[in-house]
mmCIF file of N, CA and C in Angstrom:
data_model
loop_
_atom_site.group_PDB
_atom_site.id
_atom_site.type_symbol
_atom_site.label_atom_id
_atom_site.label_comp_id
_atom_site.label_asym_id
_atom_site.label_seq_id
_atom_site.Cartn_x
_atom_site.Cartn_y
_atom_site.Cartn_z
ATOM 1 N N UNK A 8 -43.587 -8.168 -50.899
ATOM 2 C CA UNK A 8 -43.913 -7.727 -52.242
ATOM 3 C C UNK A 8 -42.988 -8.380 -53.262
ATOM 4 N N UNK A 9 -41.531 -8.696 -53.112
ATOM 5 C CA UNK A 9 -41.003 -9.166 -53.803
ATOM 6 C C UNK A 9 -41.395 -10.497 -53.916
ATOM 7 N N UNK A 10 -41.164 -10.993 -52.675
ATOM 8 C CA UNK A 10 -41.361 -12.491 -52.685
ATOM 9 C C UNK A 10 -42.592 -12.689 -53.827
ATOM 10 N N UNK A 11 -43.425 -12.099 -54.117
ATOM 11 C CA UNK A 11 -44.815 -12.170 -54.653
ATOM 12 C C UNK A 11 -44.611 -12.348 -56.164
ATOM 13 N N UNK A 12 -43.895 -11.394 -56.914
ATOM 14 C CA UNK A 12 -43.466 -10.759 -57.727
ATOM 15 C C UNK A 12 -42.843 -11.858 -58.305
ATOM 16 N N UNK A 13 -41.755 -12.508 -57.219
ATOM 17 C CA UNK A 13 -41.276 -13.560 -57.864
ATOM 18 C C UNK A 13 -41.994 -14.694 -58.350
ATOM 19 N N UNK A 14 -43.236 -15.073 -56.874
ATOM 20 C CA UNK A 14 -43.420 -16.172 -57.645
ATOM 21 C C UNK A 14 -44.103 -16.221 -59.045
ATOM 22 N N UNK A 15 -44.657 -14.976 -58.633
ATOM 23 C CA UNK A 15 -45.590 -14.289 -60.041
ATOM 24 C C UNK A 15 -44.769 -14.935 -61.182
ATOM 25 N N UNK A 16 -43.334 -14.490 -61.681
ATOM 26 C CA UNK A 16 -42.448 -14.637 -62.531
ATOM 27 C C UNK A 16 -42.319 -16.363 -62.907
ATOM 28 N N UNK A 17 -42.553 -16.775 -61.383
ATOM 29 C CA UNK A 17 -41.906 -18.277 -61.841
ATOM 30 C C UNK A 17 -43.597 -19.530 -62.128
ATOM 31 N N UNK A 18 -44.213 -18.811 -62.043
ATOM 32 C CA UNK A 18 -45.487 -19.206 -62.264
ATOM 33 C C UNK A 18 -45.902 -19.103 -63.927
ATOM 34 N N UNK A 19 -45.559 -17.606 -63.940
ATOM 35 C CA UNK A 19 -45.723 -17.417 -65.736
ATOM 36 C C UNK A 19 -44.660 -18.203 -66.527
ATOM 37 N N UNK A 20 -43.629 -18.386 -66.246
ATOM 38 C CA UNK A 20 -42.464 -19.274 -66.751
ATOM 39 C C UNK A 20 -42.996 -20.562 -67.007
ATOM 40 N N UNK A 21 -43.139 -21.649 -65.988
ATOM 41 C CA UNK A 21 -44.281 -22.721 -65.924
ATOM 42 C C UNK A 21 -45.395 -22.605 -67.024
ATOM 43 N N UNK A 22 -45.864 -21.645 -66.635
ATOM 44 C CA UNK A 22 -47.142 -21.897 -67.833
ATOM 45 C C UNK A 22 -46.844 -22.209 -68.965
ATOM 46 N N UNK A 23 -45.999 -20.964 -69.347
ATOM 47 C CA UNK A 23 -45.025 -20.904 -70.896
ATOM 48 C C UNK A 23 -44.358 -22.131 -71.225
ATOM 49 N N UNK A 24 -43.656 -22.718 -70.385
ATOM 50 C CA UNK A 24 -43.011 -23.503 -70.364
ATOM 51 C C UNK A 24 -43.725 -24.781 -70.931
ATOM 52 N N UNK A 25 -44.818 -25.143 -70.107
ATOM 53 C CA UNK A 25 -45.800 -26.179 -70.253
ATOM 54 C C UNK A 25 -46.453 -26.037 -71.295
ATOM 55 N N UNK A 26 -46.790 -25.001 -71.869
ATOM 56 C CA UNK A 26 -47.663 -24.508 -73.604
ATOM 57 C C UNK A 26 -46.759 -25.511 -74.464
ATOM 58 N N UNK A 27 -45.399 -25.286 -73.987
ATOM 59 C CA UNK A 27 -44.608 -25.932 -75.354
ATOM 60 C C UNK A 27 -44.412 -26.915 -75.424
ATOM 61 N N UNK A 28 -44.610 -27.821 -74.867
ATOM 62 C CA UNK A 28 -45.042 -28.995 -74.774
ATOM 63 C C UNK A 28 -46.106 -29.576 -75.678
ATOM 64 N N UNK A 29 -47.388 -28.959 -75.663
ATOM 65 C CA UNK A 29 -48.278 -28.935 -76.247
ATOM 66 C C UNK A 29 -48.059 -29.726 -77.457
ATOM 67 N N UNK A 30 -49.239 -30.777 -78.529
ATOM 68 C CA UNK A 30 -48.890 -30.967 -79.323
ATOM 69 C C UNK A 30 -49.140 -30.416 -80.545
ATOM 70 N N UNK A 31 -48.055 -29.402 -81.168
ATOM 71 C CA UNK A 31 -49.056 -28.500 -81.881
ATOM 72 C C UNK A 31 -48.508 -28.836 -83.512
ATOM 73 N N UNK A 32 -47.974 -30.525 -83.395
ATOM 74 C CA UNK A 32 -46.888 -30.837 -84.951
ATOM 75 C C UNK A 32 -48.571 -31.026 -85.915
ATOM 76 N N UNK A 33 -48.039 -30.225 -87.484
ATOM 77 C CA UNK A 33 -49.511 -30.387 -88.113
ATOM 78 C C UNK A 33 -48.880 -31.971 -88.787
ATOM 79 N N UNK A 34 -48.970 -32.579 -89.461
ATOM 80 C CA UNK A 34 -49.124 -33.840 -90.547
ATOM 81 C C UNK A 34 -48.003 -33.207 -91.215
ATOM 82 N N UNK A 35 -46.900 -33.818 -91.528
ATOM 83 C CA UNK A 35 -45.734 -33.297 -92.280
ATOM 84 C C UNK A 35 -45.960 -33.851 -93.760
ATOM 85 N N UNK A 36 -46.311 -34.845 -93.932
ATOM 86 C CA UNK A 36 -46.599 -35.500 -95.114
ATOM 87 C C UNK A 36 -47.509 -34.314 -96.066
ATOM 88 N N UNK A 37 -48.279 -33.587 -95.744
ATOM 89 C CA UNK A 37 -49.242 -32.491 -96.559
ATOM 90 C C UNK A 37 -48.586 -31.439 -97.209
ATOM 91 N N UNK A 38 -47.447 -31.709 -96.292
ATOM 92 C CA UNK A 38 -46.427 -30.007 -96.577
ATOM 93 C C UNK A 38 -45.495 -29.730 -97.164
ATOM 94 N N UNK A 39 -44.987 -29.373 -98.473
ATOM 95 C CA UNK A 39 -44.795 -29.033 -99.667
ATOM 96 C C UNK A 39 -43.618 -27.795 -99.204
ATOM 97 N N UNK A 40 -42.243 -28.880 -99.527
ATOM 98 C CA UNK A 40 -41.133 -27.459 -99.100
ATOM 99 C C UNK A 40 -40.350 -27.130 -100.370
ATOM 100 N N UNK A 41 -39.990 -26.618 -100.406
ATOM 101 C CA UNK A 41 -38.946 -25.827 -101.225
ATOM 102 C C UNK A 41 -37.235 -25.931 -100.869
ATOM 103 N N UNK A 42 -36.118 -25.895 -102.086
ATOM 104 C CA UNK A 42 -34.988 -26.324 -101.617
ATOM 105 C C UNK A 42 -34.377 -26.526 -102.984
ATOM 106 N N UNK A 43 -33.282 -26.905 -102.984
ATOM 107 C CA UNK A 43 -32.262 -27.160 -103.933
ATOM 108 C C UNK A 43 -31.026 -28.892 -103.857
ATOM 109 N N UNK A 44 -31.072 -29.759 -104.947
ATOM 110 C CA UNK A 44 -30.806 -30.541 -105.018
ATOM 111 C C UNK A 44 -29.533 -30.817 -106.107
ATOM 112 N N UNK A 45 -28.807 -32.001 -105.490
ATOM 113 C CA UNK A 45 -27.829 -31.675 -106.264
ATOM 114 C C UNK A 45 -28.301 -33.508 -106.492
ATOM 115 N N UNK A 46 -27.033 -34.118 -107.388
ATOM 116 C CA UNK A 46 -26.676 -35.434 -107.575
ATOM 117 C C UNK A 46 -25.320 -36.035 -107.450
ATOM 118 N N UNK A 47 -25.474 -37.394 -106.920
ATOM 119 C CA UNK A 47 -24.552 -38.815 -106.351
ATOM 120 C C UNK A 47 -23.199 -38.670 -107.412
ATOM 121 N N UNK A 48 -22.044 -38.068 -107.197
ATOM 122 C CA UNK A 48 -21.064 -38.957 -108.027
ATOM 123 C C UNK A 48 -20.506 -40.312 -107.985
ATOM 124 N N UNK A 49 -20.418 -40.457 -109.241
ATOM 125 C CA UNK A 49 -20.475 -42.187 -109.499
ATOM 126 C C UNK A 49 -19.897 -42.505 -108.984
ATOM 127 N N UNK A 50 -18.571 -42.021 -107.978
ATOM 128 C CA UNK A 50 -17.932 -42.809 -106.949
ATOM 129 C C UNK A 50 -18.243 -43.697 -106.091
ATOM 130 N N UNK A 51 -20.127 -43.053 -105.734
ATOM 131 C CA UNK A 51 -20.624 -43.942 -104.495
ATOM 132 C C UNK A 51 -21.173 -44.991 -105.457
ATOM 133 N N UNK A 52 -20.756 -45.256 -106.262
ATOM 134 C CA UNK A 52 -21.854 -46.222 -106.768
ATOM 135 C C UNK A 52 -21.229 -47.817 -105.993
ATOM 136 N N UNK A 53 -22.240 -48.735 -105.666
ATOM 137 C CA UNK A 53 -21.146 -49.851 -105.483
ATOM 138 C C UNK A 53 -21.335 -49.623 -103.088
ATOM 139 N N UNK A 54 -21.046 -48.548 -102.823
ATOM 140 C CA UNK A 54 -20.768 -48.217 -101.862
ATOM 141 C C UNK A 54 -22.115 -48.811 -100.956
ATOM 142 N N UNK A 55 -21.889 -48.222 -99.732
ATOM 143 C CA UNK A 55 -23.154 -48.649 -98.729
ATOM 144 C C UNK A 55 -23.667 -47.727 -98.130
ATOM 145 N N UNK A 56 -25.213 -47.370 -98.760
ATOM 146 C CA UNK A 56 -25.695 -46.019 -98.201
ATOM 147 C C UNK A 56 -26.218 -45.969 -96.550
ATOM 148 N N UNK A 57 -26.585 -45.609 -96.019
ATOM 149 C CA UNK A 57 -26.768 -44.686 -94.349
ATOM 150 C C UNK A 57 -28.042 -46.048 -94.035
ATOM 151 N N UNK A 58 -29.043 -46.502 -94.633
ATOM 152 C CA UNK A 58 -29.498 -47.690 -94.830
ATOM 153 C C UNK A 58 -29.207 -48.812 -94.730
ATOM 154 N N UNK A 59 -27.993 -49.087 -95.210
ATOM 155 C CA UNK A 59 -27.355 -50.367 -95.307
ATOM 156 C C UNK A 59 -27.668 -50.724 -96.740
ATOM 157 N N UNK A 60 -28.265 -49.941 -97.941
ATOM 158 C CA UNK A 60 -28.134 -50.683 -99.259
ATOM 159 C C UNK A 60 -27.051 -50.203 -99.787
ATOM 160 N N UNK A 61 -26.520 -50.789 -101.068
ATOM 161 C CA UNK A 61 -25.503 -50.383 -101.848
ATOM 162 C C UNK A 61 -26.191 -49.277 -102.725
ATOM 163 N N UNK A 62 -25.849 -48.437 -102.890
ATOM 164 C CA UNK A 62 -26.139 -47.213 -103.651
ATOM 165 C C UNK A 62 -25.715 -47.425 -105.029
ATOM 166 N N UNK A 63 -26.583 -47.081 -106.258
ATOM 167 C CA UNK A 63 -26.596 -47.182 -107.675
ATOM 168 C C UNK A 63 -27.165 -46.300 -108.070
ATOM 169 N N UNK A 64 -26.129 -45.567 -108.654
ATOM 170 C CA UNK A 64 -26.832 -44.521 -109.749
ATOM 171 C C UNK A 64 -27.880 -44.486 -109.930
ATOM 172 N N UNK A 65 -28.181 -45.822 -110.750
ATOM 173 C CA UNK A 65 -29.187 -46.145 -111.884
ATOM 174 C C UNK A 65 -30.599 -46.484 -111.307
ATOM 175 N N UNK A 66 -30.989 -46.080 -109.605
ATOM 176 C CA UNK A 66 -31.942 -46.247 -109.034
ATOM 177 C C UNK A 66 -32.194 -44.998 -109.007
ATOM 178 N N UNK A 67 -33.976 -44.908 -108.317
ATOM 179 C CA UNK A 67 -34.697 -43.809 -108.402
ATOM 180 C C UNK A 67 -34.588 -43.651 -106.784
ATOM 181 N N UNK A 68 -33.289 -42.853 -106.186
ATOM 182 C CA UNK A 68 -33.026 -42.867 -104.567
ATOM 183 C C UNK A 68 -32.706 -41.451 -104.788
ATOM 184 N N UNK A 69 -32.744 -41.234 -103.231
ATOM 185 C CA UNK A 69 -32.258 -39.665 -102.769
ATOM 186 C C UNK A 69 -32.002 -39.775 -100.958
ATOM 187 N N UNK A 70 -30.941 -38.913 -100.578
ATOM 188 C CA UNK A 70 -30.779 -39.031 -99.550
ATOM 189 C C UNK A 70 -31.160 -37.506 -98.922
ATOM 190 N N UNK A 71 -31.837 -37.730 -97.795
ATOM 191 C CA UNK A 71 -32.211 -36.398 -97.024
ATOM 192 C C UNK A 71 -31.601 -36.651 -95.504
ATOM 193 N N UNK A 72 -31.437 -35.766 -94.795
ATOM 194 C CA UNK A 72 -30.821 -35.554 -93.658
ATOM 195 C C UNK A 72 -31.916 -35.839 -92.262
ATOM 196 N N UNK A 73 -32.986 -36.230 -92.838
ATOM 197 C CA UNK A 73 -33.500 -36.201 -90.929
ATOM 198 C C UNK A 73 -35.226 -37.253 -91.794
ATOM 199 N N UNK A 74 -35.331 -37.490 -92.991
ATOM 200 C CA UNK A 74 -36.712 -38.157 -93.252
ATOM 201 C C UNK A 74 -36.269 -39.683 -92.934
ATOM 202 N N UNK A 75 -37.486 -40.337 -92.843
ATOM 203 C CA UNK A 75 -37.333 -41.667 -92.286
ATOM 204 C C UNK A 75 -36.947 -42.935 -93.512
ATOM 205 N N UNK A 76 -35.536 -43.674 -93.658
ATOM 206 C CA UNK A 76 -35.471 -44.380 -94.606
ATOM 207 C C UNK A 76 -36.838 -45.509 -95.580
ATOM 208 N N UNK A 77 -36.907 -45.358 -96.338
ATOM 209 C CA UNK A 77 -38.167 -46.624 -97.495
ATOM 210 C C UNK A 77 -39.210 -44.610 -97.346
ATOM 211 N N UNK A 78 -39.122 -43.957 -97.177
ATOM 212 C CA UNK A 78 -40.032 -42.712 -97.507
ATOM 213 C C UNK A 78 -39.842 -42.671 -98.863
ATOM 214 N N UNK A 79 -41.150 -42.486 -99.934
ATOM 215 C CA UNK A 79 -41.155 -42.242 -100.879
ATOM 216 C C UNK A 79 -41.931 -40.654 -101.229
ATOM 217 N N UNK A 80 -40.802 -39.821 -102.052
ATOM 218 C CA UNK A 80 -40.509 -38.095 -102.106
ATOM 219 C C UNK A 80 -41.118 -38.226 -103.381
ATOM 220 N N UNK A 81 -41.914 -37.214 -103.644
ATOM 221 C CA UNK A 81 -42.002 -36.643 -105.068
ATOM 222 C C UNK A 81 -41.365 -35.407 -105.133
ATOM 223 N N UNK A 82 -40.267 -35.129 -105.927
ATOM 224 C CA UNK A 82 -39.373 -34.007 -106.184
ATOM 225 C C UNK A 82 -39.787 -33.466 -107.658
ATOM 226 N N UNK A 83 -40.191 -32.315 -107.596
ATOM 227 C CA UNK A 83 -40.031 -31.428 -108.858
ATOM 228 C C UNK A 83 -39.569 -30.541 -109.115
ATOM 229 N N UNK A 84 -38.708 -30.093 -110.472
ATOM 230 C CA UNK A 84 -38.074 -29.405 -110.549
ATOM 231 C C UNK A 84 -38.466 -28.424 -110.752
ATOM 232 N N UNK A 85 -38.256 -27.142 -110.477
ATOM 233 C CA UNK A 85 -39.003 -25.908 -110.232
ATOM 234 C C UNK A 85 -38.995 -25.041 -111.636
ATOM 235 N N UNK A 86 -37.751 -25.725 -112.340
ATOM 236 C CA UNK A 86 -37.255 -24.825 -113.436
ATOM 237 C C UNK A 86 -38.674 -25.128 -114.744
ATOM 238 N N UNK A 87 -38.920 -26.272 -114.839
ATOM 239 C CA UNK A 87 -39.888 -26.967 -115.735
ATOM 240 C C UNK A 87 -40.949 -28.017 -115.387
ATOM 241 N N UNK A 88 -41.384 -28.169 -114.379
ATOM 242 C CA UNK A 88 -42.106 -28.450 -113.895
ATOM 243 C C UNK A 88 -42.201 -29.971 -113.751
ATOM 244 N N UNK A 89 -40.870 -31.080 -113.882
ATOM 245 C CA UNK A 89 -41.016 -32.378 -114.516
ATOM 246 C C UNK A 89 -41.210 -32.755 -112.831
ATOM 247 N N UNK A 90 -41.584 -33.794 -113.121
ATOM 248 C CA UNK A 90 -41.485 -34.827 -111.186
ATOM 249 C C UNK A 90 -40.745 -36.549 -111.591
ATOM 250 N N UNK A 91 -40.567 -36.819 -110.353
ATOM 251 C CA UNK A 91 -39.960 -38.220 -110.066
ATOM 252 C C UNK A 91 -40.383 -38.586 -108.814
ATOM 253 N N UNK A 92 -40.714 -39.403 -108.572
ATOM 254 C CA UNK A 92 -40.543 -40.034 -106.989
ATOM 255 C C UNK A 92 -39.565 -40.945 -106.765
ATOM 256 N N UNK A 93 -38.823 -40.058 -105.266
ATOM 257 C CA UNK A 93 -37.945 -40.943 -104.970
ATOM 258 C C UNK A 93 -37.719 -41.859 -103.866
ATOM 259 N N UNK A 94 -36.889 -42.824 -103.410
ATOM 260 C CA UNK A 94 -37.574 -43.778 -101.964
ATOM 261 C C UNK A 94 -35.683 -42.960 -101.196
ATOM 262 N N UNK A 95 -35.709 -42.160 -100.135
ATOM 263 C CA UNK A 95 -34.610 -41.972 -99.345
ATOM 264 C C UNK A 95 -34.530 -43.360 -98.629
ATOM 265 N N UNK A 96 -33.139 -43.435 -98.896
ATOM 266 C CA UNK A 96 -31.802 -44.652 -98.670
ATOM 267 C C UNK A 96 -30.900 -44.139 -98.082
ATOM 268 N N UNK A 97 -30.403 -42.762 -97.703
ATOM 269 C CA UNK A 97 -29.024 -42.328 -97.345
ATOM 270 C C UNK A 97 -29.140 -40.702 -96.370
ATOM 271 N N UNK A 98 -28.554 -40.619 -95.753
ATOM 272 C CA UNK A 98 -28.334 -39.332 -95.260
ATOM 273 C C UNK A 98 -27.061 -38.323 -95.918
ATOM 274 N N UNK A 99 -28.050 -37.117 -95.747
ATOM 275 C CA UNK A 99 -26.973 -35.977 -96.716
ATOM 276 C C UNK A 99 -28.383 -35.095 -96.946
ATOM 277 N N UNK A 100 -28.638 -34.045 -98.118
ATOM 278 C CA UNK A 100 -26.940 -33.653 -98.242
ATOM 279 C C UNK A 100 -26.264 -33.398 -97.030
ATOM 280 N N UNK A 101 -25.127 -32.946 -96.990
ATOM 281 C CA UNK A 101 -24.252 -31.843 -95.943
ATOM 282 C C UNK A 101 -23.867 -30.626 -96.082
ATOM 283 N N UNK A 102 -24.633 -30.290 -97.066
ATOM 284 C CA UNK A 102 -24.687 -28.703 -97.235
ATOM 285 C C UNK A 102 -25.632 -27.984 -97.308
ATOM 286 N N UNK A 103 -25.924 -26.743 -96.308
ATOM 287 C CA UNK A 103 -27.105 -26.229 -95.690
ATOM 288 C C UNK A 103 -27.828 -25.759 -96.672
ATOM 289 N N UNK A 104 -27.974 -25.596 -98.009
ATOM 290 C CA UNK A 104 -28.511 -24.706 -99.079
ATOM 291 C C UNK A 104 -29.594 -25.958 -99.482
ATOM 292 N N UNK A 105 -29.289 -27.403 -99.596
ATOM 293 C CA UNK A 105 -29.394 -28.114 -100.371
ATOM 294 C C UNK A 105 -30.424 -28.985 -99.414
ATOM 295 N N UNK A 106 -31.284 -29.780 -99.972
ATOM 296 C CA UNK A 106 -32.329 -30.665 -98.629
ATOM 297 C C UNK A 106 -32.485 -31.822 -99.445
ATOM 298 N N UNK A 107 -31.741 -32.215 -100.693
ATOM 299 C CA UNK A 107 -31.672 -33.746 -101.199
ATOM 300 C C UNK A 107 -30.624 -33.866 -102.061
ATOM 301 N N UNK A 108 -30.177 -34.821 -101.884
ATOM 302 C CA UNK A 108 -29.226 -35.507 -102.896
ATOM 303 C C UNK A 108 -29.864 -36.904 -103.994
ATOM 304 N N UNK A 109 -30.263 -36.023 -105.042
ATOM 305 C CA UNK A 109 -30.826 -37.174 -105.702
ATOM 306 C C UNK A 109 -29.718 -38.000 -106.544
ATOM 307 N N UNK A 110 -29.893 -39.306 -106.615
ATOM 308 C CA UNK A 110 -29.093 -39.948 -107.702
ATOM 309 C C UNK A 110 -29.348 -39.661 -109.086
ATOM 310 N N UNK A 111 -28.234 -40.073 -109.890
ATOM 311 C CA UNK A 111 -28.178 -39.790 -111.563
ATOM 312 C C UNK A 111 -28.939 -40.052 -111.995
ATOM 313 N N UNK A 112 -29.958 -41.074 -111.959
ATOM 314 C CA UNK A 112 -30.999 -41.096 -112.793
ATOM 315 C C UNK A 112 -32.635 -40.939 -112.308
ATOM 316 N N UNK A 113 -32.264 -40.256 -111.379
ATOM 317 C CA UNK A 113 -33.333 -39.515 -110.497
ATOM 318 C C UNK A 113 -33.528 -37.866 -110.876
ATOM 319 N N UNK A 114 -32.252 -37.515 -110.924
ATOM 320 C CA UNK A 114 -31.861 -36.149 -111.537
ATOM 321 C C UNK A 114 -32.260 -36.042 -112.705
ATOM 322 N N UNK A 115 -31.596 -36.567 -113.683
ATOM 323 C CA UNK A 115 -31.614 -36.916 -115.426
ATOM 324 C C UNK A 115 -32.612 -36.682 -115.657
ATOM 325 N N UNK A 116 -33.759 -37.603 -114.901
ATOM 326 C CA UNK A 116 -34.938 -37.487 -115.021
ATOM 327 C C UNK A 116 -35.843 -36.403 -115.008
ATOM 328 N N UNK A 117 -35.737 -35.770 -114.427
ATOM 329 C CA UNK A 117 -36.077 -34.491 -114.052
ATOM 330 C C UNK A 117 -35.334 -32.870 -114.454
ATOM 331 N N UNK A 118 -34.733 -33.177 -115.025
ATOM 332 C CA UNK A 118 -33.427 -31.840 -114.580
ATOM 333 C C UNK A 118 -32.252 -32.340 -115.797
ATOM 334 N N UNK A 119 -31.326 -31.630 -116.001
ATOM 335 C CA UNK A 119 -30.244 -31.764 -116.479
ATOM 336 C C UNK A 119 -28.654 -31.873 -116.033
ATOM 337 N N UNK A 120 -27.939 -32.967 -116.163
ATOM 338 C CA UNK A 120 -27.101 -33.555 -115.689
ATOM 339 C C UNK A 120 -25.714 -32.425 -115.665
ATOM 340 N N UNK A 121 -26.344 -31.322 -116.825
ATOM 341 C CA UNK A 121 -24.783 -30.125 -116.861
ATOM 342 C C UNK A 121 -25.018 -28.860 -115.774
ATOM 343 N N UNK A 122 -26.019 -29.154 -115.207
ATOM 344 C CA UNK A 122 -25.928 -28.647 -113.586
ATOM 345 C C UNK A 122 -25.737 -29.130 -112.896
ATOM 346 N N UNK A 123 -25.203 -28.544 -112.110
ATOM 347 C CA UNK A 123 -24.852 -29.211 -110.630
ATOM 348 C C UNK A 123 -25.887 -29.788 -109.595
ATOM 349 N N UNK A 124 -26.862 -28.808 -109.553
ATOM 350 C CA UNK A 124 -28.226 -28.531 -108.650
ATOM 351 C C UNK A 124 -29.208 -28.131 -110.000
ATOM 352 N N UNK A 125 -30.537 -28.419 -108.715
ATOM 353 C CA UNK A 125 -31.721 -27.727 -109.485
ATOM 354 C C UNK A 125 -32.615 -27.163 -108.310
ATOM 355 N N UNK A 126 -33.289 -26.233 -108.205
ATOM 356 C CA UNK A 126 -33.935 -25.765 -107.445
ATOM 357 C C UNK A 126 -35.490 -26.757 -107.546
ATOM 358 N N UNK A 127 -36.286 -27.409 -106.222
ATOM 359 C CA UNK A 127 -36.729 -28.489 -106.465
ATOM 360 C C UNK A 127 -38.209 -27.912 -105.026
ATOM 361 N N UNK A 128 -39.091 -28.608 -105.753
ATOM 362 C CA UNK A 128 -40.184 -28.787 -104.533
ATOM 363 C C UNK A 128 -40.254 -30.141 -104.009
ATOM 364 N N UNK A 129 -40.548 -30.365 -102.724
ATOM 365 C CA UNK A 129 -40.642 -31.813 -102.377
ATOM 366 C C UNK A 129 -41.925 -32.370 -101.542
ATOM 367 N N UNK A 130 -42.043 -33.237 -101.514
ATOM 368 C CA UNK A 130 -43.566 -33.867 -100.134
ATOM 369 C C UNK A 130 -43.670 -35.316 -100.821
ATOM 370 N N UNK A 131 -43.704 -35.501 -99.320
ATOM 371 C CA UNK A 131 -43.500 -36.696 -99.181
ATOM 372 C C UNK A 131 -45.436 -37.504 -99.816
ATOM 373 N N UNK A 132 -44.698 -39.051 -100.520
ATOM 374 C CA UNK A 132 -46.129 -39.542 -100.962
ATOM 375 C C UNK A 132 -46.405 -40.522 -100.075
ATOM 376 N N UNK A 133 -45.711 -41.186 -99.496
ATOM 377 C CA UNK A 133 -45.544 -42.194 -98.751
ATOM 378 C C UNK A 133 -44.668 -42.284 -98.091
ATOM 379 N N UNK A 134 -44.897 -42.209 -96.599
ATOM 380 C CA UNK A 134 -43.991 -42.417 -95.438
ATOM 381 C C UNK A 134 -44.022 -43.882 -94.965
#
């Protein structure tokens, strides 16, 4: 009876196991997240982003932590509704609140430079 019981157990495990496997990823590109963004101090300017380009302010870039580099983001700001699209060049942010680091004139654009952050929607236009 035990013996039974067990395999019972290790049979349902398997199954479960094997479900997750399954491919159940929908199209990420459709899906529209929510998050908070900050901007590049001019320190990095000049520097070499996670890409291998030199990072400039004065470009329309943003760095995200796990999207695929040349991805082009449309970010809007939640407060007023403005947008930008941006092409990720860099990895970051590194702080869990936050899911982009846009540059200065990516921000500007959108948002105001005497905040720090802006609370932002994102989806991707082109992967």
């Amino acid at each position: 009876m035990m013996k039974r019981f067990v395999l019972v157990i290790i049979m349902m495990i398997s199954a479960l196991g094997l479900s997750s496997f399954k491919n159940t990823s929908t199209n990420d590109n459709d899906e529209v997240k929510t998050s908070y963004a900050s901007y590049y101090h001019d320190k990095f300017n000049g520097r070499k982003t996670a890409s291998g380009e030199v990072f400039s302010n004065s470009k329309l870039t943003a760095a995200h932590r796990t999207l695929p580099f040349g991805t082009k983001v449309k970010v809007t700001n939640l407060r007023n509704g403005e947008s930008v699209v941006v092409t990720i060049n860099d990895r970051g942010p590194f702080h869990a609140s936050r899911a982009l680091d846009l540059s200065k004139a990516a921000f500007d654009e959108i948002g105001s430079l005497h905040r720090g952050t802006m609370p932002v929607e994102y989806q991707i236009v082109e992967g």
